[in-house]
Amino acid sequence: MAQRTPVDDDFFMPAEWAPHDRCWMAWPCREELWGGGLAAARNAHAEVAKAIAGFEPVIMLVNDGDVAEAARRCGASVSCQAMPLDDSWMRDSGPSFIIDGRGGLAGVDWRFNAWGDKFLPYDRDALVAERLLERLSVRRYAAPLVLEGGSIHVDGEGTLLTSEECLLHPNRNPDLDRAAIEDLLRRYLGVKAFVWLGQGLDKDETDGHVDNIACFVRPGVVMAVTCDDPADPNHAILADNLARLRKARDAKGRALEIIELPLPREPRYLDGPGNGQRLALSYVNFYIANGGIVMESFDDANDAQARAIVSKAFPDRQVVQLPALDILAGGGGIHCITQQQPRV
C-alpha cells in the first residue's frame, strides 16, 4: 500500500502571513561554526526571540545544559525547552507545518543533510522535526526528499517559489530531476504552480536559499532583492531572477507584482573588511509575525530605505529592525532561525 501524503488528507502549507499559534527557535551551540562569536550570536538570537514575543508566543529549543543560560538571556517572555540540537537553524531543521482548513495541523519532516553535508555531525538536527511533532502530538508526514524550509516560500494559494541552484543541487537529491521534485512538493505541500528562480546570493552557504532573494508578500505579490552595482556578482544573478519573476504566473494564472528591495550597499566579510568569506546579507530574510515584521539591519546606508519598503508592503504590521550581523556570521538571517506554527 502506498504511503499516504498530505494532499491525500487535504493538507496544504499556508502562507507565512496567515495567523500563527507560536514561533519556534533554537539556541546556537555549534562552537566550531560560531567560534569566538558564539556569545554574540546567542545574544542576537535572544533579541530576535524577545522581539517576536511582542507579537506571538516564542518557544526556544535548547540543549539540556544550556537551558538556564538561554532562559536568562531571553527573559520571561520566551519559553525555553530542552531538546538535543546541533545548532540553531530552525527554518531548515524544523518541520514545515501544514493545515487542512478544518482545524487539523500536521507537519512535514524533510530529510535534513546539513546543506549537503557541510557541517558534521548533524544527527541531532536531523531528528528535530520528528521530535518536535511528537512533542506536539501532531501527525508527521516523512517526506522522501532532502529539503530545507529556507529553500521554499509559498503564497497559501497553491504557488511555490524556489531556486534551481538549491533544489537541483547534486548535494541534495542527486537521483531526482526537476519533475520528480515538483511532484513531491505537490504531494507534501499541496502546491500546484512553481516559480523557479535561478541562483541565490553569491557566497551563500545554503547553495541559494530562496529566503535570501525573494518572498511572497501576499497572493500575487513578490518582494525581490536587487543590486545596482554591475561590479557585484549579485547584479547579474538578481537581474536574471527579476526577469524570471516578470514572466511567471501563479497558481491562479496571475502575473506577479514585484516589489524591489535593495541589497545592503556595503559588502561585509566574516573576518573584517575585504577579508574571508563574504556574508550573504539580505533584508528580505525577515520573519512575518502576528501583526509584525522582524527584519535585519546591518549598520548600512540602505537600512532605512529597506525598512521603509517593507513597512509600505505590510501596512498592517509593525516593523521591528534588529542588528543581525552576529547572526549572519553563522551563515543565515532572522528567517533562517525561526519557524512559524500556524494557528488552526
mmCIF file of C-alpha atoms in Angstrom:
data_model
loop_
_atom_site.group_PDB
_atom_site.id
_atom_site.type_symbol
_atom_site.label_atom_id
_atom_site.label_comp_id
_atom_site.label_asym_id
_atom_site.label_seq_id
_atom_site.Cartn_x
_atom_site.Cartn_y
_atom_site.Cartn_z
ATOM 1 C CA MET A 1 0.000 0.000 0.000
ATOM 2 C CA ALA A 2 1.349 3.416 -0.981
ATOM 3 C CA GLN A 3 2.294 5.790 1.823
ATOM 4 C CA ARG A 4 -0.299 8.496 2.363
ATOM 5 C CA THR A 5 0.850 12.021 1.677
ATOM 6 C CA PRO A 6 -0.573 15.324 2.965
ATOM 7 C CA VAL A 7 -2.659 16.006 -0.143
ATOM 8 C CA ASP A 8 -4.384 12.647 0.327
ATOM 9 C CA ASP A 9 -5.674 14.085 3.611
ATOM 10 C CA ASP A 10 -6.397 17.619 2.292
ATOM 11 C CA PHE A 11 -3.378 19.261 3.952
ATOM 12 C CA PHE A 12 -1.514 22.217 2.471
ATOM 13 C CA MET A 13 1.113 24.713 3.589
ATOM 14 C CA PRO A 14 -0.401 28.093 4.480
ATOM 15 C CA ALA A 15 1.282 31.403 3.736
ATOM 16 C CA GLU A 16 3.607 32.812 6.374
ATOM 17 C CA TRP A 17 1.311 35.805 6.897
ATOM 18 C CA ALA A 18 -1.553 33.542 7.998
ATOM 19 C CA PRO A 19 -2.171 33.664 11.780
ATOM 20 C CA HIS A 20 0.380 31.850 13.935
ATOM 21 C CA ASP A 21 -0.044 29.883 17.124
ATOM 22 C CA ARG A 22 3.627 30.370 18.005
ATOM 23 C CA CYS A 23 7.165 30.702 16.701
ATOM 24 C CA TRP A 24 9.838 28.054 17.231
ATOM 25 C CA MET A 25 13.530 28.886 17.521
ATOM 26 C CA ALA A 26 16.700 27.003 18.519
ATOM 27 C CA TRP A 27 19.690 28.098 20.593
ATOM 28 C CA PRO A 28 23.129 28.418 18.901
ATOM 29 C CA CYS A 29 25.590 25.768 20.049
ATOM 30 C CA ARG A 30 27.965 24.669 17.256
ATOM 31 C CA GLU A 31 31.183 26.199 18.595
ATOM 32 C CA GLU A 32 33.273 25.355 15.518
ATOM 33 C CA LEU A 33 30.827 27.371 13.370
ATOM 34 C CA TRP A 34 30.398 30.405 15.614
ATOM 35 C CA GLY A 35 33.888 30.395 17.116
ATOM 36 C CA GLY A 36 34.522 33.485 19.196
ATOM 37 C CA GLY A 37 31.184 34.880 18.054
ATOM 38 C CA LEU A 38 29.049 32.311 19.884
ATOM 39 C CA ALA A 39 28.149 34.575 22.820
ATOM 40 C CA ALA A 40 27.272 37.431 20.459
ATOM 41 C CA ALA A 41 25.172 35.067 18.337
ATOM 42 C CA ARG A 42 23.296 33.910 21.418
ATOM 43 C CA ASN A 43 22.572 37.487 22.415
ATOM 44 C CA ALA A 44 21.343 38.241 18.888
ATOM 45 C CA HIS A 45 19.083 35.170 18.868
ATOM 46 C CA ALA A 46 17.680 36.253 22.232
ATOM 47 C CA GLU A 47 16.911 39.734 20.889
ATOM 48 C CA VAL A 48 15.067 38.233 17.913
ATOM 49 C CA ALA A 49 13.096 35.943 20.222
ATOM 50 C CA LYS A 50 12.130 38.823 22.511
ATOM 51 C CA ALA A 51 11.058 40.964 19.552
ATOM 52 C CA ILE A 52 8.857 38.217 18.108
ATOM 53 C CA ALA A 53 7.426 37.537 21.585
ATOM 54 C CA GLY A 54 5.959 41.032 21.419
ATOM 55 C CA PHE A 55 3.650 39.695 18.702
ATOM 56 C CA GLU A 56 3.199 35.967 19.390
ATOM 57 C CA PRO A 57 4.435 33.228 21.752
ATOM 58 C CA VAL A 58 8.009 32.037 21.203
ATOM 59 C CA ILE A 59 9.498 28.715 22.284
ATOM 60 C CA MET A 60 13.283 28.402 22.195
ATOM 61 C CA LEU A 61 14.618 24.849 21.920
ATOM 62 C CA VAL A 62 17.875 24.458 23.821
ATOM 63 C CA ASN A 63 20.390 21.725 24.559
ATOM 64 C CA ASP A 64 19.782 20.499 28.092
ATOM 65 C CA GLY A 65 22.948 22.016 29.538
ATOM 66 C CA ASP A 66 22.199 25.471 28.106
ATOM 67 C CA VAL A 67 18.610 25.941 29.298
ATOM 68 C CA ALA A 68 19.466 28.156 32.275
ATOM 69 C CA GLU A 69 21.687 30.446 30.212
ATOM 70 C CA ALA A 70 19.142 30.702 27.392
ATOM 71 C CA ALA A 71 16.346 31.490 29.830
ATOM 72 C CA ARG A 72 18.456 34.217 31.421
ATOM 73 C CA ARG A 73 19.362 35.820 28.106
ATOM 74 C CA CYS A 74 15.866 35.536 26.604
ATOM 75 C CA GLY A 75 13.913 36.671 29.645
ATOM 76 C CA ALA A 76 10.442 35.834 30.870
ATOM 77 C CA SER A 77 8.659 36.495 27.568
ATOM 78 C CA VAL A 78 10.306 33.489 25.867
ATOM 79 C CA SER A 79 9.758 29.871 26.908
ATOM 80 C CA CYS A 80 12.879 27.684 26.802
ATOM 81 C CA GLN A 81 12.528 23.916 26.365
ATOM 82 C CA ALA A 82 15.211 21.237 26.269
ATOM 83 C CA MET A 83 15.835 19.335 23.031
ATOM 84 C CA PRO A 84 19.041 17.844 21.589
ATOM 85 C CA LEU A 85 20.456 20.207 18.932
ATOM 86 C CA ASP A 86 23.459 20.601 16.672
ATOM 87 C CA ASP A 87 22.725 24.281 16.032
ATOM 88 C CA SER A 88 20.098 26.977 15.621
ATOM 89 C CA TRP A 89 18.737 26.947 12.045
ATOM 90 C CA MET A 90 15.136 26.118 12.891
ATOM 91 C CA ARG A 91 13.828 27.091 9.455
ATOM 92 C CA ASP A 92 15.835 24.266 7.951
ATOM 93 C CA SER A 93 15.871 21.553 10.610
ATOM 94 C CA GLY A 94 12.325 22.074 11.863
ATOM 95 C CA PRO A 95 9.129 20.739 10.279
ATOM 96 C CA SER A 96 7.094 22.564 7.658
ATOM 97 C CA PHE A 97 3.699 22.874 9.324
ATOM 98 C CA ILE A 98 0.621 22.184 7.198
ATOM 99 C CA ILE A 99 -3.122 22.578 7.802
ATOM 100 C CA ASP A 100 -6.318 21.142 6.336
ATOM 101 C CA GLY A 101 -8.568 24.172 6.788
ATOM 102 C CA ARG A 102 -10.810 22.212 9.172
ATOM 103 C CA GLY A 103 -8.799 22.622 12.366
ATOM 104 C CA GLY A 104 -6.235 19.957 11.556
ATOM 105 C CA LEU A 105 -2.490 20.517 11.980
ATOM 106 C CA ALA A 106 0.311 18.282 10.733
ATOM 107 C CA GLY A 107 3.983 18.598 9.866
ATOM 108 C CA VAL A 108 6.242 17.583 7.012
ATOM 109 C CA ASP A 109 9.531 16.082 8.166
ATOM 110 C CA TRP A 110 12.013 16.611 5.336
ATOM 111 C CA ARG A 111 15.294 14.759 5.176
ATOM 112 C CA PHE A 112 17.997 17.031 6.593
ATOM 113 C CA ASN A 113 21.620 16.652 5.483
ATOM 114 C CA ALA A 114 23.131 19.929 6.765
ATOM 115 C CA TRP A 115 23.086 21.710 3.409
ATOM 116 C CA GLY A 116 24.877 18.950 1.558
ATOM 117 C CA ASP A 117 26.958 17.557 4.450
ATOM 118 C CA LYS A 118 28.670 20.906 5.061
ATOM 119 C CA PHE A 119 28.604 20.633 8.874
ATOM 120 C CA LEU A 120 29.164 17.463 10.887
ATOM 121 C CA PRO A 121 27.678 15.984 12.928
ATOM 122 C CA TYR A 122 24.028 16.768 12.231
ATOM 123 C CA ASP A 123 22.250 13.704 13.603
ATOM 124 C CA ARG A 124 20.521 15.715 16.340
ATOM 125 C CA ASP A 125 19.223 18.352 13.931
ATOM 126 C CA ALA A 126 18.048 15.610 11.570
ATOM 127 C CA LEU A 127 15.694 14.463 14.356
ATOM 128 C CA VAL A 128 14.413 17.894 15.469
ATOM 129 C CA ALA A 129 11.326 17.851 13.230
ATOM 130 C CA GLU A 130 10.298 14.347 14.290
ATOM 131 C CA ARG A 131 10.875 15.057 17.983
ATOM 132 C CA LEU A 132 9.007 18.358 17.847
ATOM 133 C CA LEU A 133 5.974 16.873 16.102
ATOM 134 C CA GLU A 134 5.941 14.030 18.633
ATOM 135 C CA ARG A 135 6.097 16.565 21.480
ATOM 136 C CA LEU A 136 3.116 18.394 19.991
ATOM 137 C CA SER A 137 1.221 15.133 19.320
ATOM 138 C CA VAL A 138 0.911 16.324 15.720
ATOM 139 C CA ARG A 139 0.739 13.990 12.739
ATOM 140 C CA ARG A 140 4.060 13.587 10.937
ATOM 141 C CA TYR A 141 4.497 13.026 7.221
ATOM 142 C CA ALA A 142 8.043 11.828 6.468
ATOM 143 C CA ALA A 143 8.960 13.142 3.019
ATOM 144 C CA PRO A 144 11.475 11.232 0.847
ATOM 145 C CA LEU A 145 13.194 14.483 -0.114
ATOM 146 C CA VAL A 146 16.227 16.373 1.211
ATOM 147 C CA LEU A 147 14.926 19.897 1.688
ATOM 148 C CA GLU A 148 15.302 22.892 3.997
ATOM 149 C CA GLY A 149 12.483 25.275 4.836
ATOM 150 C CA GLY A 150 14.575 28.239 3.709
ATOM 151 C CA SER A 151 14.630 26.892 0.160
ATOM 152 C CA ILE A 152 10.883 27.354 -0.398
ATOM 153 C CA HIS A 153 8.245 30.045 0.017
ATOM 154 C CA VAL A 154 4.508 29.647 -0.606
ATOM 155 C CA ASP A 155 1.585 32.008 -1.147
ATOM 156 C CA GLY A 156 -1.003 29.751 0.539
ATOM 157 C CA GLU A 157 -2.974 29.623 -2.720
ATOM 158 C CA GLY A 158 -1.017 26.908 -4.491
ATOM 159 C CA THR A 159 2.154 28.686 -5.650
ATOM 160 C CA LEU A 160 5.678 27.799 -4.546
ATOM 161 C CA LEU A 161 8.761 29.968 -5.021
ATOM 162 C CA THR A 162 12.199 28.334 -5.060
ATOM 163 C CA SER A 163 15.605 28.337 -6.763
ATOM 164 C CA GLU A 164 17.259 25.964 -9.195
ATOM 165 C CA GLU A 165 20.642 26.341 -7.533
ATOM 166 C CA CYS A 166 19.411 24.794 -4.294
ATOM 167 C CA LEU A 167 16.703 22.297 -5.172
ATOM 168 C CA LEU A 168 18.559 20.903 -8.192
ATOM 169 C CA HIS A 169 21.955 20.881 -6.466
ATOM 170 C CA PRO A 170 23.649 17.449 -6.617
ATOM 171 C CA ASN A 171 24.393 17.559 -2.876
ATOM 172 C CA ARG A 172 20.673 17.385 -2.043
ATOM 173 C CA ASN A 173 18.747 14.908 -4.211
ATOM 174 C CA PRO A 174 21.113 13.717 -6.961
ATOM 175 C CA ASP A 175 18.727 10.988 -8.138
ATOM 176 C CA LEU A 176 15.724 13.315 -8.592
ATOM 177 C CA ASP A 177 15.134 15.637 -11.529
ATOM 178 C CA ARG A 178 13.019 18.793 -11.553
ATOM 179 C CA ALA A 179 9.810 16.929 -12.431
ATOM 180 C CA ALA A 180 10.261 14.425 -9.591
ATOM 181 C CA ILE A 181 10.975 17.196 -7.083
ATOM 182 C CA GLU A 182 7.923 19.160 -8.218
ATOM 183 C CA ASP A 183 5.787 16.036 -7.852
ATOM 184 C CA LEU A 184 6.907 15.535 -4.246
ATOM 185 C CA LEU A 185 6.315 19.204 -3.409
ATOM 186 C CA ARG A 186 2.803 18.956 -4.855
ATOM 187 C CA ARG A 187 2.043 15.903 -2.742
ATOM 188 C CA TYR A 188 3.581 17.147 0.515
ATOM 189 C CA LEU A 189 2.715 20.872 0.424
ATOM 190 C CA GLY A 190 -0.442 20.963 -1.679
ATOM 191 C CA VAL A 191 1.054 23.352 -4.250
ATOM 192 C CA LYS A 192 0.170 23.431 -7.936
ATOM 193 C CA ALA A 193 2.395 26.035 -9.615
ATOM 194 C CA PHE A 194 6.133 26.646 -9.351
ATOM 195 C CA VAL A 195 8.150 29.817 -9.804
ATOM 196 C CA TRP A 196 11.756 28.773 -10.334
ATOM 197 C CA LEU A 197 14.407 31.413 -9.780
ATOM 198 C CA GLY A 198 17.979 30.716 -10.875
ATOM 199 C CA GLN A 199 20.746 31.303 -8.367
ATOM 200 C CA GLY A 200 20.773 32.612 -4.837
ATOM 201 C CA LEU A 201 23.135 35.213 -3.434
ATOM 202 C CA ASP A 202 26.824 34.953 -4.194
ATOM 203 C CA LYS A 203 28.718 33.018 -1.499
ATOM 204 C CA ASP A 204 25.506 31.851 0.223
ATOM 205 C CA GLU A 205 26.499 28.690 2.099
ATOM 206 C CA THR A 206 22.985 27.283 1.700
ATOM 207 C CA ASP A 207 23.516 26.921 -2.069
ATOM 208 C CA GLY A 208 20.959 29.526 -2.978
ATOM 209 C CA HIS A 209 18.099 29.509 -0.483
ATOM 210 C CA VAL A 210 15.175 31.487 -1.841
ATOM 211 C CA ASP A 211 14.501 33.170 1.513
ATOM 212 C CA ASN A 212 17.577 35.330 0.915
ATOM 213 C CA ILE A 213 16.440 36.572 -2.508
ATOM 214 C CA ALA A 214 12.623 36.732 -2.638
ATOM 215 C CA CYS A 215 9.403 36.089 -0.746
ATOM 216 C CA PHE A 216 5.669 36.369 -1.203
ATOM 217 C CA VAL A 217 4.168 39.432 0.473
ATOM 218 C CA ARG A 218 0.586 38.483 -0.340
ATOM 219 C CA PRO A 219 -1.006 36.443 -3.141
ATOM 220 C CA GLY A 220 0.203 37.758 -6.470
ATOM 221 C CA VAL A 221 2.910 39.977 -4.936
ATOM 222 C CA VAL A 222 6.600 39.078 -4.534
ATOM 223 C CA MET A 223 9.339 41.090 -2.852
ATOM 224 C CA ALA A 224 12.647 40.510 -4.653
ATOM 225 C CA VAL A 225 16.183 41.584 -3.834
ATOM 226 C CA THR A 226 18.053 43.759 -6.349
ATOM 227 C CA CYS A 227 21.620 45.010 -6.773
ATOM 228 C CA ASP A 228 22.524 48.213 -8.635
ATOM 229 C CA ASP A 229 26.302 47.651 -8.730
ATOM 230 C CA PRO A 230 27.330 45.999 -12.044
ATOM 231 C CA ALA A 231 30.665 45.010 -10.488
ATOM 232 C CA ASP A 232 28.938 42.935 -7.802
ATOM 233 C CA PRO A 233 28.466 39.237 -8.743
ATOM 234 C CA ASN A 234 24.934 39.528 -7.356
ATOM 235 C CA HIS A 235 23.984 42.097 -10.028
ATOM 236 C CA ALA A 236 23.610 39.565 -12.857
ATOM 237 C CA ILE A 237 22.177 36.878 -10.555
ATOM 238 C CA LEU A 238 19.405 39.116 -9.255
ATOM 239 C CA ALA A 239 18.674 40.644 -12.672
ATOM 240 C CA ASP A 240 18.054 37.133 -14.010
ATOM 241 C CA ASN A 241 15.745 36.372 -11.090
ATOM 242 C CA LEU A 242 13.772 39.570 -11.738
ATOM 243 C CA ALA A 243 13.365 38.598 -15.386
ATOM 244 C CA ARG A 244 12.047 35.181 -14.352
ATOM 245 C CA LEU A 245 9.565 36.756 -11.940
ATOM 246 C CA ARG A 246 8.271 39.092 -14.642
ATOM 247 C CA LYS A 247 7.493 36.114 -16.883
ATOM 248 C CA ALA A 248 5.995 33.959 -14.132
ATOM 249 C CA ARG A 249 2.350 33.197 -13.427
ATOM 250 C CA ASP A 250 0.995 31.940 -10.116
ATOM 251 C CA ALA A 251 -1.419 29.070 -9.489
ATOM 252 C CA LYS A 252 -4.363 31.331 -10.298
ATOM 253 C CA GLY A 253 -2.818 32.476 -13.567
ATOM 254 C CA ARG A 254 -1.872 35.939 -12.325
ATOM 255 C CA ALA A 255 1.208 37.865 -13.380
ATOM 256 C CA LEU A 256 3.233 38.787 -10.318
ATOM 257 C CA GLU A 257 3.540 42.290 -8.937
ATOM 258 C CA ILE A 258 7.178 42.764 -7.921
ATOM 259 C CA ILE A 259 8.404 44.955 -5.070
ATOM 260 C CA GLU A 260 12.136 45.581 -5.405
ATOM 261 C CA LEU A 261 14.269 45.594 -2.255
ATOM 262 C CA PRO A 262 17.936 46.642 -2.457
ATOM 263 C CA LEU A 263 20.823 44.705 -1.050
ATOM 264 C CA PRO A 264 22.831 46.425 1.672
ATOM 265 C CA ARG A 265 25.150 48.906 -0.021
ATOM 266 C CA GLU A 266 28.353 47.767 1.672
ATOM 267 C CA PRO A 267 29.571 44.159 1.338
ATOM 268 C CA ARG A 268 30.569 42.606 4.664
ATOM 269 C CA TYR A 269 33.098 39.859 5.271
ATOM 270 C CA LEU A 270 33.489 37.303 8.015
ATOM 271 C CA ASP A 271 36.992 38.427 9.008
ATOM 272 C CA GLY A 272 36.597 42.170 8.548
ATOM 273 C CA PRO A 273 36.684 44.499 5.521
ATOM 274 C CA GLY A 274 37.612 42.515 2.406
ATOM 275 C CA ASN A 275 38.810 39.509 4.407
ATOM 276 C CA GLY A 276 37.425 35.986 4.464
ATOM 277 C CA GLN A 277 34.011 34.798 3.352
ATOM 278 C CA ARG A 278 31.566 37.401 2.087
ATOM 279 C CA LEU A 279 28.411 37.350 4.196
ATOM 280 C CA ALA A 280 25.130 36.790 2.348
ATOM 281 C CA LEU A 281 23.378 39.893 3.695
ATOM 282 C CA SER A 282 19.745 40.392 2.697
ATOM 283 C CA TYR A 283 16.854 42.468 4.008
ATOM 284 C CA VAL A 284 14.253 40.023 2.658
ATOM 285 C CA ASN A 285 15.222 37.370 5.205
ATOM 286 C CA PHE A 286 12.641 38.650 7.696
ATOM 287 C CA TYR A 287 10.075 36.942 9.917
ATOM 288 C CA ILE A 288 6.374 37.688 9.435
ATOM 289 C CA ALA A 289 4.741 37.606 12.879
ATOM 290 C CA ASN A 290 1.163 38.198 14.005
ATOM 291 C CA GLY A 291 0.863 41.929 13.462
ATOM 292 C CA GLY A 292 4.580 42.460 12.984
ATOM 293 C CA ILE A 293 7.695 42.047 10.874
ATOM 294 C CA VAL A 294 11.079 41.395 12.483
ATOM 295 C CA MET A 295 13.808 42.241 9.978
ATOM 296 C CA GLU A 296 17.547 42.770 9.768
ATOM 297 C CA SER A 297 19.652 45.882 9.975
ATOM 298 C CA PHE A 298 23.352 45.871 9.119
ATOM 299 C CA ASP A 299 24.593 49.325 10.139
ATOM 300 C CA ASP A 300 24.343 50.082 6.426
ATOM 301 C CA ALA A 301 23.321 53.110 4.387
ATOM 302 C CA ASN A 302 20.383 51.146 2.942
ATOM 303 C CA ASP A 303 18.907 50.050 6.305
ATOM 304 C CA ALA A 304 16.331 52.858 6.480
ATOM 305 C CA GLN A 305 15.274 52.515 2.844
ATOM 306 C CA ALA A 306 14.789 48.766 3.267
ATOM 307 C CA ARG A 307 12.670 49.281 6.363
ATOM 308 C CA ALA A 308 10.522 51.850 4.542
ATOM 309 C CA ILE A 309 9.928 49.454 1.630
ATOM 310 C CA VAL A 310 8.984 46.584 3.940
ATOM 311 C CA SER A 311 6.709 48.855 6.018
ATOM 312 C CA LYS A 312 4.881 50.008 2.877
ATOM 313 C CA ALA A 313 4.448 46.399 1.729
ATOM 314 C CA PHE A 314 2.977 45.378 5.113
ATOM 315 C CA PRO A 315 0.928 48.436 6.183
ATOM 316 C CA ASP A 316 -0.979 46.471 8.826
ATOM 317 C CA ARG A 317 2.162 45.230 10.607
ATOM 318 C CA GLN A 318 4.654 46.936 12.887
ATOM 319 C CA VAL A 319 8.199 46.622 11.540
ATOM 320 C CA VAL A 320 10.969 45.983 14.076
ATOM 321 C CA GLN A 321 14.518 46.186 12.741
ATOM 322 C CA LEU A 322 17.300 44.451 14.681
ATOM 323 C CA PRO A 323 21.090 44.303 14.257
ATOM 324 C CA ALA A 324 21.787 40.978 12.567
ATOM 325 C CA LEU A 325 25.478 40.809 11.672
ATOM 326 C CA ASP A 326 26.164 38.487 14.614
ATOM 327 C CA ILE A 327 23.597 36.044 13.183
ATOM 328 C CA LEU A 328 24.867 36.412 9.611
ATOM 329 C CA ALA A 329 28.329 35.427 10.827
ATOM 330 C CA GLY A 330 26.927 31.902 11.125
ATOM 331 C CA GLY A 331 25.546 31.863 7.595
ATOM 332 C CA GLY A 332 21.896 32.914 7.884
ATOM 333 C CA GLY A 333 19.428 35.559 8.963
ATOM 334 C CA ILE A 334 16.280 36.061 11.000
ATOM 335 C CA HIS A 335 14.041 33.971 8.739
ATOM 336 C CA CYS A 336 16.609 31.170 8.896
ATOM 337 C CA ILE A 337 16.440 30.896 12.706
ATOM 338 C CA THR A 338 12.637 30.916 13.020
ATOM 339 C CA GLN A 339 9.775 28.555 12.179
ATOM 340 C CA GLN A 340 6.133 29.549 12.376
ATOM 341 C CA GLN A 341 3.443 27.182 13.650
ATOM 342 C CA PRO A 342 0.121 28.162 12.063
ATOM 343 C CA ARG A 343 -2.994 28.680 14.117
ATOM 344 C CA VAL A 344 -5.815 26.222 13.427
#
